[in-house]
């Protein structure tokens, strides 16, 4: 594989997604600054004191959910870009260029990995600054959500989505996994599993995060290898 060709492809991918990344970073930054402002001015503590049953932990999770919604919307746009590309004839056009199948697949995987990595790192950075500004809202549950849903689930589903796309040209798998996550979260065993994960995160945060990163890397390598072998139909 030619690294210069892959690097040029990745640059083009980033350039085409510049508006998505800009609006995601801007929106999440504004939300984060609003939460920090509200927390430092005592508004959050007043809400907790005036509403029975509301705790700082619950408020922090609500703030994280709002930040996570911005990430999920951007993540869906990033994931479904392949559908727009296949409808526009982008991949047949690539075959007229002096670029190999392995270079196309590798560049696509690397570009999506880096862009999704930037988005989740930005989200974690904003949340870290929020907790530094308002230590009372620090929550192990919030970091567990970021690790399991952001670092592991979102990354893994993105890799599986591209594997299905390069094999069958289907982009619907992304919605299947989103629906699956929503349905599974309604069952009691999902709460029990999450409580167990929080317990693991509490006892060994670095070990748990390392295992999540290792599993994610294995999934990405497996999906990339399968995509290179399966990508023939375009």
XYZ file of N, CA and C in Angstrom:
702
model
N 0.835 -1.200 0.000
C 0.000 0.000 0.000
C 0.873 1.254 0.000
N 0.393 2.293 -0.668
C 1.122 3.554 -0.748
C 0.596 4.524 0.312
N 1.444 4.866 1.238
C 1.024 5.724 2.343
C 0.638 7.121 1.866
N 1.289 7.617 0.824
C 0.949 8.947 0.328
C -0.452 8.971 -0.267
N -0.836 7.893 -0.963
C -2.175 7.803 -1.528
C -3.226 7.739 -0.425
N -2.952 6.943 0.604
C -3.877 6.824 1.733
C -3.999 8.160 2.459
N -2.873 8.844 2.650
C -2.883 10.140 3.335
C -3.705 11.165 2.554
N -3.581 11.181 1.230
C -4.359 12.110 0.407
C -5.852 11.807 0.503
N -6.196 10.525 0.514
C -7.597 10.119 0.627
C -8.163 10.574 1.972
N -7.389 10.395 3.033
C -7.838 10.796 4.369
C -8.034 12.310 4.437
N -7.129 13.070 3.819
C -7.266 14.529 3.795
C -8.560 14.942 3.105
N -8.881 14.267 1.993
C -10.122 14.573 1.284
C -11.340 14.246 2.139
N -11.277 13.134 2.879
C -12.381 12.758 3.769
C -12.582 13.814 4.848
N -11.501 14.244 5.449
C -11.599 15.259 6.495
C -12.125 16.576 5.930
N -11.683 16.923 4.732
C -12.144 18.170 4.122
C -13.645 18.110 3.836
N -14.122 16.965 3.378
C -15.545 16.822 3.066
C -16.416 16.832 4.321
N -15.826 16.521 5.476
C -16.585 16.474 6.726
C -16.281 17.674 7.619
N -15.661 18.689 7.069
C -15.227 19.817 7.897
C -16.412 20.535 8.549
N -17.527 20.674 7.842
C -18.685 21.361 8.413
C -19.298 20.544 9.543
N -19.379 19.236 9.345
C -19.916 18.361 10.388
C -19.083 18.469 11.662
N -17.766 18.382 11.532
C -16.887 18.452 12.695
C -16.955 19.831 13.354
N -17.033 20.883 12.529
C -17.092 22.240 13.079
C -18.353 22.446 13.901
N -19.508 22.077 13.349
C -20.764 22.299 14.058
C -20.891 21.402 15.280
N -20.344 20.189 15.196
C -20.361 19.320 16.377
C -19.525 19.924 17.497
N -18.305 20.339 17.186
C -17.424 20.918 18.204
C -18.018 22.201 18.773
N -18.593 23.043 17.905
C -19.167 24.304 18.362
C -20.388 24.064 19.251
N -21.289 23.170 18.819
C -22.504 22.899 19.589
C -22.187 22.310 20.955
N -21.326 21.302 20.978
C -20.984 20.674 22.253
C -20.228 21.639 23.163
N -19.398 22.514 22.583
C -18.674 23.502 23.386
C -19.643 24.494 24.026
N -20.616 24.962 23.253
C -21.611 25.898 23.792
C -22.404 25.245 24.915
N -22.825 23.990 24.715
C -23.557 23.278 25.767
C -22.701 23.126 27.019
N -21.447 22.747 26.829
C -20.553 22.588 27.970
C -20.357 23.887 28.735
N -20.174 24.996 28.011
C -20.002 26.297 28.664
C -21.271 26.721 29.398
N -22.439 26.401 28.834
C -23.699 26.714 29.515
C -23.823 25.944 30.823
N -23.451 24.664 30.803
C -23.511 23.864 32.029
C -22.527 24.393 33.073
N -21.337 24.762 32.628
C -20.341 25.304 33.562
C -20.833 26.626 34.160
N -21.401 27.483 33.318
C -21.911 28.773 33.797
C -23.035 28.577 34.806
N -23.974 27.676 34.480
C -25.099 27.422 35.386
C -24.621 26.827 36.704
N -23.623 25.971 36.643
C -23.122 25.319 37.855
C -22.375 26.301 38.747
N -21.557 27.151 38.156
C -20.741 28.083 38.940
C -21.572 29.222 39.524
N -22.742 29.470 38.970
C -23.600 30.536 39.488
C -24.654 30.029 40.466
N -24.548 28.786 40.858
C -25.438 28.253 41.878
C -26.791 27.797 41.377
N -27.040 27.903 40.070
C -28.351 27.515 39.547
C -28.604 26.028 39.744
N -27.587 25.219 39.543
C -27.743 23.773 39.681
C -28.060 23.403 41.121
N -27.317 23.974 42.068
C -27.559 23.669 43.480
C -28.957 24.107 43.900
N -29.423 25.222 43.378
C -30.784 25.678 43.687
C -31.825 24.702 43.163
N -31.600 24.181 41.959
C -32.535 23.213 41.400
C -32.562 21.932 42.223
N -31.403 21.493 42.681
C -31.332 20.277 43.490
C -32.036 20.475 44.824
N -31.862 21.659 45.422
C -32.489 21.929 46.715
C -34.000 22.097 46.597
N -34.470 22.627 45.478
C -35.898 22.920 45.321
C -36.703 21.768 44.750
N -36.037 20.724 44.272
C -36.744 19.588 43.683
C -36.375 18.325 44.449
N -37.356 17.795 45.138
C -37.127 16.581 45.922
C -36.815 15.410 44.991
N -35.834 14.640 45.374
C -35.471 13.468 44.574
C -34.431 13.742 43.515
N -34.112 15.017 43.288
C -33.096 15.363 42.296
C -31.742 15.494 42.985
N -30.759 14.778 42.490
C -29.417 14.818 43.059
C -28.443 15.404 42.043
N -27.266 15.749 42.531
C -26.243 16.271 41.628
C -25.829 15.228 40.600
N -25.808 13.954 41.035
C -25.465 12.879 40.112
C -26.453 12.769 38.971
N -27.748 12.896 39.287
C -28.774 12.831 38.245
C -28.671 14.021 37.301
N -28.380 15.191 37.866
C -28.235 16.366 37.001
C -27.039 16.213 36.071
N -25.933 15.703 36.604
C -24.740 15.541 35.776
C -24.989 14.556 34.646
N -25.765 13.508 34.924
C -26.094 12.549 33.866
C -26.991 13.188 32.813
N -27.912 14.051 33.253
C -28.762 14.769 32.298
C -27.921 15.669 31.399
N -26.943 16.353 32.003
C -26.043 17.195 31.213
C -25.247 16.359 30.222
N -24.789 15.187 30.671
C -24.027 14.312 29.776
C -24.892 13.813 28.626
N -26.162 13.499 28.920
C -27.070 13.030 27.868
C -27.219 14.089 26.782
N -27.380 15.345 27.178
C -27.518 16.423 26.193
C -26.254 16.568 25.354
N -25.099 16.468 26.000
C -23.842 16.508 25.247
C -23.714 15.296 24.334
N -24.174 14.148 24.826
C -24.054 12.912 24.059
C -24.971 12.920 22.842
N -26.111 13.612 22.950
C -27.031 13.701 21.812
C -26.339 14.385 20.635
N -25.593 15.452 20.923
C -24.849 16.137 19.854
C -23.842 15.197 19.213
N -23.198 14.371 20.039
C -22.235 13.399 19.506
C -22.933 12.343 18.654
N -24.057 11.823 19.136
C -24.762 10.759 18.416
C -25.238 11.250 17.052
N -25.783 12.464 17.002
C -26.246 13.014 15.720
C -25.084 13.117 14.733
N -23.958 13.631 15.187
C -22.783 13.744 14.316
C -22.260 12.373 13.926
N -22.297 11.436 14.864
C -21.843 10.067 14.605
C -22.694 9.399 13.531
N -24.016 9.618 13.572
C -24.907 9.045 12.562
C -24.602 9.637 11.190
N -24.406 10.947 11.117
C -24.052 11.577 9.842
C -22.729 11.041 9.306
N -21.765 10.856 10.203
C -20.469 10.313 9.795
C -20.614 8.889 9.275
N -21.437 8.093 9.953
C -21.586 6.683 9.592
C -22.337 6.494 8.281
N -23.342 7.325 8.045
C -24.191 7.145 6.866
C -23.643 7.850 5.624
N -22.483 8.467 5.730
C -21.896 9.130 4.562
C -21.624 8.135 3.435
N -21.338 6.882 3.795
C -21.068 5.872 2.774
C -22.278 5.646 1.868
N -23.501 5.746 2.430
C -24.706 5.581 1.609
C -24.809 6.673 0.551
N -24.526 7.902 0.945
C -24.570 9.007 -0.015
C -23.496 8.846 -1.085
N -22.344 8.328 -0.675
C -21.252 8.138 -1.630
C -21.595 7.081 -2.667
N -22.225 5.986 -2.249
C -22.539 4.925 -3.207
C -23.643 5.371 -4.166
N -24.593 6.198 -3.672
C -25.654 6.698 -4.548
C -25.118 7.703 -5.561
N -24.081 8.419 -5.187
C -23.516 9.422 -6.094
C -22.514 8.830 -7.081
N -22.237 7.531 -6.953
C -21.285 6.892 -7.857
C -19.838 7.135 -7.493
N -19.594 7.443 -6.217
C -18.242 7.776 -5.778
C -17.296 6.588 -5.897
N -17.757 5.401 -5.511
C -16.861 4.239 -5.510
C -16.554 3.716 -6.916
N -17.537 3.672 -7.830
C -17.164 3.337 -9.210
C -16.157 4.326 -9.799
N -16.288 5.602 -9.409
C -15.332 6.607 -9.883
C -13.926 6.317 -9.361
N -13.832 5.830 -8.116
C -12.515 5.531 -7.545
C -11.772 4.481 -8.357
N -12.537 3.559 -8.962
C -11.897 2.486 -9.725
C -11.267 2.985 -11.023
N -11.599 4.218 -11.409
C -10.952 4.791 -12.592
C -9.626 5.458 -12.231
N -9.352 5.555 -10.933
C -8.124 6.194 -10.462
C -7.070 5.140 -10.134
N -5.819 5.523 -10.133
C -4.745 4.570 -9.810
C -4.640 4.318 -8.303
N -5.698 3.735 -7.737
C -5.724 3.423 -6.312
C -6.293 2.016 -6.138
N -5.698 1.230 -5.271
C -6.111 -0.163 -5.107
C -7.258 -0.281 -4.109
N -7.916 -1.444 -4.145
C -9.009 -1.712 -3.217
C -8.529 -1.632 -1.771
N -7.373 -2.199 -1.513
C -6.842 -2.193 -0.148
C -6.582 -0.776 0.337
N -6.129 0.088 -0.552
C -5.874 1.478 -0.170
C -7.177 2.227 0.093
N -8.204 1.952 -0.711
C -9.507 2.592 -0.512
C -10.082 2.221 0.847
N -10.126 0.922 1.123
C -10.710 0.436 2.378
C -9.901 0.933 3.574
N -8.586 0.844 3.483
C -7.734 1.281 4.591
C -7.908 2.766 4.878
N -7.926 3.572 3.828
C -8.088 5.016 4.010
C -9.449 5.342 4.612
N -10.483 4.639 4.164
C -11.824 4.891 4.695
C -11.900 4.535 6.175
N -11.344 3.402 6.533
C -11.337 2.996 7.942
C -10.543 3.983 8.791
N -9.373 4.373 8.318
C -8.530 5.281 9.096
C -9.182 6.654 9.245
N -9.811 7.146 8.178
C -10.454 8.462 8.234
C -11.602 8.460 9.234
N -12.456 7.436 9.169
C -13.582 7.354 10.097
C -13.120 7.138 11.528
N -12.070 6.331 11.692
C -11.534 6.090 13.031
C -11.013 7.390 13.643
N -10.267 8.157 12.863
C -9.695 9.401 13.372
C -10.772 10.442 13.651
N -11.769 10.555 12.763
C -12.821 11.542 12.973
C -13.678 11.189 14.179
N -14.046 9.912 14.309
C -14.827 9.506 15.473
C -13.998 9.638 16.749
N -12.708 9.342 16.648
C -11.831 9.516 17.795
C -11.751 10.969 18.240
N -11.684 11.879 17.265
C -11.669 13.301 17.585
C -12.957 13.709 18.295
N -14.105 13.227 17.813
C -15.382 13.618 18.398
C -15.527 13.111 19.826
N -15.154 11.854 20.071
C -15.297 11.319 21.426
C -14.264 11.940 22.359
N -13.061 12.230 21.846
C -12.046 12.891 22.675
C -12.493 14.309 23.044
N -13.117 14.997 22.101
C -13.639 16.340 22.362
C -14.721 16.289 23.432
N -15.605 15.297 23.335
C -16.667 15.132 24.324
C -16.090 14.850 25.707
N -15.117 13.949 25.774
C -14.477 13.628 27.058
C -13.757 14.849 27.628
N -13.122 15.635 26.752
C -12.423 16.829 27.208
C -13.369 17.856 27.807
N -14.509 18.065 27.155
C -15.504 19.011 27.675
C -16.042 18.532 29.016
N -16.301 17.223 29.112
C -16.828 16.692 30.370
C -15.788 16.786 31.486
N -14.551 16.567 31.158
C -13.479 16.672 32.153
C -13.363 18.105 32.676
N -13.439 19.080 31.777
C -13.391 20.487 32.185
C -14.610 20.831 33.037
N -15.767 20.282 32.677
C -16.984 20.523 33.459
C -16.827 19.999 34.883
N -16.264 18.817 35.026
C -16.071 18.258 36.363
C -15.024 19.039 37.151
N -13.992 19.545 36.490
C -13.008 20.381 37.178
C -13.641 21.682 37.670
N -14.561 22.229 36.878
C -15.212 23.483 37.247
C -16.280 23.283 38.311
N -16.832 22.082 38.375
C -17.918 21.783 39.316
C -17.687 20.391 39.899
N -16.733 20.262 40.829
C -16.342 18.941 41.351
C -17.485 18.159 41.980
N -18.503 18.857 42.519
C -19.617 18.154 43.154
C -20.407 17.304 42.162
N -20.287 17.619 40.883
C -21.036 16.877 39.863
C -20.242 15.718 39.282
N -19.022 15.500 39.792
C -18.199 14.393 39.286
C -18.937 13.075 39.471
N -18.947 12.267 38.434
C -19.738 11.035 38.461
C -18.984 9.904 37.779
N -18.810 8.813 38.515
C -18.201 7.625 37.921
C -19.107 7.042 36.850
N -20.421 7.148 37.077
C -21.385 6.636 36.099
C -21.224 7.334 34.754
N -20.976 8.644 34.786
C -20.808 9.398 33.539
C -19.604 8.896 32.755
N -18.488 8.667 33.437
C -17.300 8.167 32.748
C -17.498 6.736 32.272
N -18.304 5.963 32.990
C -18.620 4.605 32.535
C -19.425 4.650 31.247
N -20.367 5.588 31.164
C -21.154 5.762 29.940
C -20.243 6.155 28.780
N -19.330 7.084 29.027
C -18.406 7.510 27.973
C -17.528 6.362 27.501
N -17.123 5.507 28.429
C -16.237 4.396 28.074
C -16.982 3.302 27.321
N -18.174 2.924 27.826
C -18.901 1.805 27.225
C -19.618 2.206 25.937
N -20.359 3.323 25.968
C -21.128 3.727 24.789
C -20.286 4.514 23.790
N -19.441 5.406 24.289
C -18.635 6.220 23.381
C -17.413 5.508 22.856
N -16.616 4.973 23.768
C -15.350 4.364 23.367
C -15.532 2.993 22.742
N -16.403 2.172 23.336
C -16.535 0.790 22.857
C -17.675 0.623 21.850
N -18.911 0.941 22.247
C -20.066 0.621 21.403
C -20.064 1.431 20.106
N -19.915 2.750 20.215
C -19.977 3.592 19.014
C -18.847 3.272 18.045
N -17.643 3.080 18.560
C -16.507 2.722 17.709
C -16.730 1.370 17.046
N -17.192 0.393 17.824
C -17.372 -0.963 17.298
C -18.467 -1.015 16.247
N -19.581 -0.337 16.514
C -20.687 -0.331 15.553
C -20.259 0.342 14.257
N -19.460 1.395 14.349
C -18.966 2.065 13.143
C -18.128 1.116 12.298
N -17.283 0.310 12.944
C -16.462 -0.661 12.216
C -17.328 -1.738 11.575
N -18.300 -2.264 12.328
C -19.198 -3.293 11.790
C -20.026 -2.725 10.642
N -20.456 -1.482 10.784
C -21.216 -0.824 9.721
C -20.416 -0.776 8.419
N -19.151 -0.401 8.495
C -18.322 -0.340 7.288
C -18.048 -1.729 6.726
N -17.914 -2.722 7.613
C -17.716 -4.090 7.140
C -18.927 -4.568 6.348
N -20.126 -4.297 6.853
C -21.348 -4.672 6.136
C -21.462 -3.888 4.833
N -21.075 -2.627 4.877
C -21.177 -1.803 3.679
C -20.274 -2.320 2.569
N -19.024 -2.598 2.892
C -18.090 -3.055 1.866
C -18.393 -4.475 1.404
N -19.159 -5.218 2.185
C -19.526 -6.577 1.773
C -20.816 -6.593 0.961
N -21.848 -5.894 1.453
C -23.156 -5.961 0.798
C -23.683 -4.610 0.321
N -22.975 -3.531 0.602
C -23.456 -2.218 0.191
C -24.607 -1.718 1.018
N -24.784 -2.261 2.225
C -25.903 -1.898 3.081
C -25.458 -0.922 4.153
N -26.235 0.143 4.318
C -25.947 1.102 5.371
C -26.967 1.072 6.486
N -27.934 0.148 6.417
C -29.009 0.098 7.404
C -28.579 -0.503 8.729
N -27.415 -1.164 8.762
C -26.984 -1.823 9.990
C -26.788 -0.818 11.118
N -26.467 0.422 10.797
C -26.256 1.430 11.824
C -27.537 1.682 12.597
N -28.684 1.667 11.894
C -29.961 1.896 12.558
C -30.396 0.668 13.344
N -30.017 -0.504 12.872
C -30.326 -1.738 13.601
C -29.653 -1.731 14.965
N -28.397 -1.327 15.010
C -27.673 -1.295 16.283
C -28.212 -0.207 17.206
N -28.633 0.918 16.655
C -29.235 1.965 17.476
C -30.547 1.487 18.077
N -31.374 0.828 17.249
C -32.640 0.289 17.737
C -32.399 -0.796 18.777
N -31.397 -1.633 18.532
C -31.063 -2.691 19.483
C -30.662 -2.104 20.832
N -29.876 -1.039 20.814
C -29.456 -0.401 22.061
C -30.653 0.163 22.816
N -31.584 0.775 22.095
C -32.774 1.346 22.736
C -33.648 0.252 23.334
N -33.849 -0.837 22.586
C -34.709 -1.931 23.062
C -34.092 -2.626 24.264
N -32.813 -2.952 24.175
C -32.145 -3.671 25.267
C -32.134 -2.839 26.544
N -32.002 -1.518 26.411
C -31.940 -0.656 27.594
C -33.239 -0.648 28.385
N -34.327 -1.150 27.791
C -35.609 -1.176 28.486
C -35.744 -2.366 29.434
N -34.885 -3.356 29.306
C -34.992 -4.557 30.130
C -34.225 -4.387 31.438
N -34.685 -5.135 32.450
C -34.078 -5.026 33.778
C -32.638 -5.513 33.791
N -32.344 -6.551 32.994
C -30.986 -7.087 33.003
C -29.974 -6.063 32.495
N -30.432 -5.109 31.666
C -29.534 -4.063 31.173
C -29.074 -3.169 32.324
N -29.995 -2.850 33.246
C -29.625 -2.054 34.418
C -28.650 -2.810 35.308
N -28.906 -4.110 35.484
C -28.006 -4.922 36.306
C -26.619 -5.019 35.681
N -26.582 -5.183 34.358
C -25.299 -5.253 33.664
C -24.544 -3.936 33.787
N -25.264 -2.830 33.645
C -24.604 -1.529 33.739
C -24.070 -1.285 35.144
N -24.831 -1.685 36.163
C -24.352 -1.544 37.543
C -23.083 -2.361 37.763
N -23.023 -3.545 37.145
C -21.826 -4.366 37.262
C -20.639 -3.701 36.567
N -20.897 -3.102 35.412
C -19.831 -2.405 34.684
C -19.317 -1.214 35.487
N -20.239 -0.475 36.126
C -19.837 0.645 36.981
C -18.959 0.151 38.123
N -19.320 -1.019 38.680
C -18.521 -1.606 39.758
C -17.114 -1.949 39.277
N -17.009 -2.530 38.083
C -15.691 -2.836 37.509
C -14.896 -1.557 37.270
N -15.582 -0.547 36.762
C -14.927 0.733 36.487
C -14.421 1.367 37.775
N -15.173 1.191 38.857
C -14.781 1.759 40.141
C -13.547 1.064 40.707
N -13.493 -0.262 40.560
C -12.383 -1.032 41.123
C -11.115 -0.891 40.290
N -11.254 -0.974 38.971
C -10.064 -0.947 38.102
C -10.354 -0.123 36.849
N -10.366 1.208 36.970
C -10.725 2.042 35.808
C -9.766 1.899 34.634
N -8.467 1.838 34.910
C -7.495 1.743 33.822
C -7.538 0.365 33.158
N -7.726 -0.668 33.964
C -7.822 -2.016 33.406
C -9.068 -2.156 32.548
N -10.195 -1.658 33.056
C -11.448 -1.750 32.303
C -11.360 -0.963 31.004
N -10.815 0.256 31.073
C -10.670 1.072 29.862
C -9.719 0.415 28.874
N -8.647 -0.186 29.393
C -7.696 -0.876 28.523
C -8.321 -2.055 27.808
N -9.155 -2.816 28.531
C -9.844 -3.953 27.913
C -10.800 -3.465 26.830
N -11.527 -2.371 27.110
C -12.449 -1.811 26.115
C -11.701 -1.367 24.863
N -10.551 -0.725 25.047
C -9.741 -0.282 23.904
C -9.216 -1.477 23.120
N -8.762 -2.510 23.828
C -8.238 -3.708 23.165
C -9.320 -4.411 22.351
N -10.511 -4.567 22.937
C -11.616 -5.206 22.214
C -12.015 -4.385 20.990
N -12.052 -3.070 21.160
C -12.396 -2.195 20.036
C -11.373 -2.318 18.915
N -10.091 -2.355 19.275
C -9.032 -2.499 18.271
C -9.152 -3.825 17.533
N -9.465 -4.898 18.259
C -9.631 -6.214 17.625
C -10.796 -6.207 16.643
N -11.894 -5.562 17.036
C -13.062 -5.480 16.155
C -12.723 -4.692 14.895
N -12.007 -3.589 15.040
C -11.644 -2.772 13.877
C -10.713 -3.521 12.937
N -9.732 -4.204 13.479
C -8.794 -4.955 12.633
C -9.512 -6.086 11.912
N -10.403 -6.781 12.625
C -11.158 -7.880 12.016
C -12.059 -7.372 10.896
N -12.782 -6.287 11.156
C -13.686 -5.728 10.146
C -12.909 -5.196 8.944
N -11.776 -4.553 9.199
C -10.954 -4.044 8.096
C -10.452 -5.189 7.222
N -9.966 -6.234 7.842
C -9.450 -7.381 7.094
C -10.552 -8.035 6.267
N -11.744 -8.159 6.851
C -12.876 -8.753 6.141
C -13.314 -7.852 4.984
N -13.291 -6.539 5.204
C -13.701 -5.602 4.156
C -12.763 -5.658 2.961
N -11.473 -5.749 3.219
C -10.493 -5.826 2.129
C -10.737 -7.066 1.279
N -11.065 -8.182 1.925
C -11.301 -9.432 1.198
C -12.657 -9.447 0.503
N -13.640 -8.769 1.113
C -15.004 -8.852 0.584
C -15.332 -7.768 -0.429
N -14.602 -6.659 -0.418
C -14.941 -5.510 -1.246
C -14.601 -5.786 -2.707
N -15.627 -6.245 -3.422
C -15.452 -6.501 -4.853
C -16.635 -5.971 -5.672
N -17.778 -5.755 -5.029
C -18.997 -5.483 -5.784
C -19.076 -4.059 -6.327
N -18.219 -3.153 -5.862
C -18.278 -1.782 -6.359
C -17.278 -1.543 -7.463
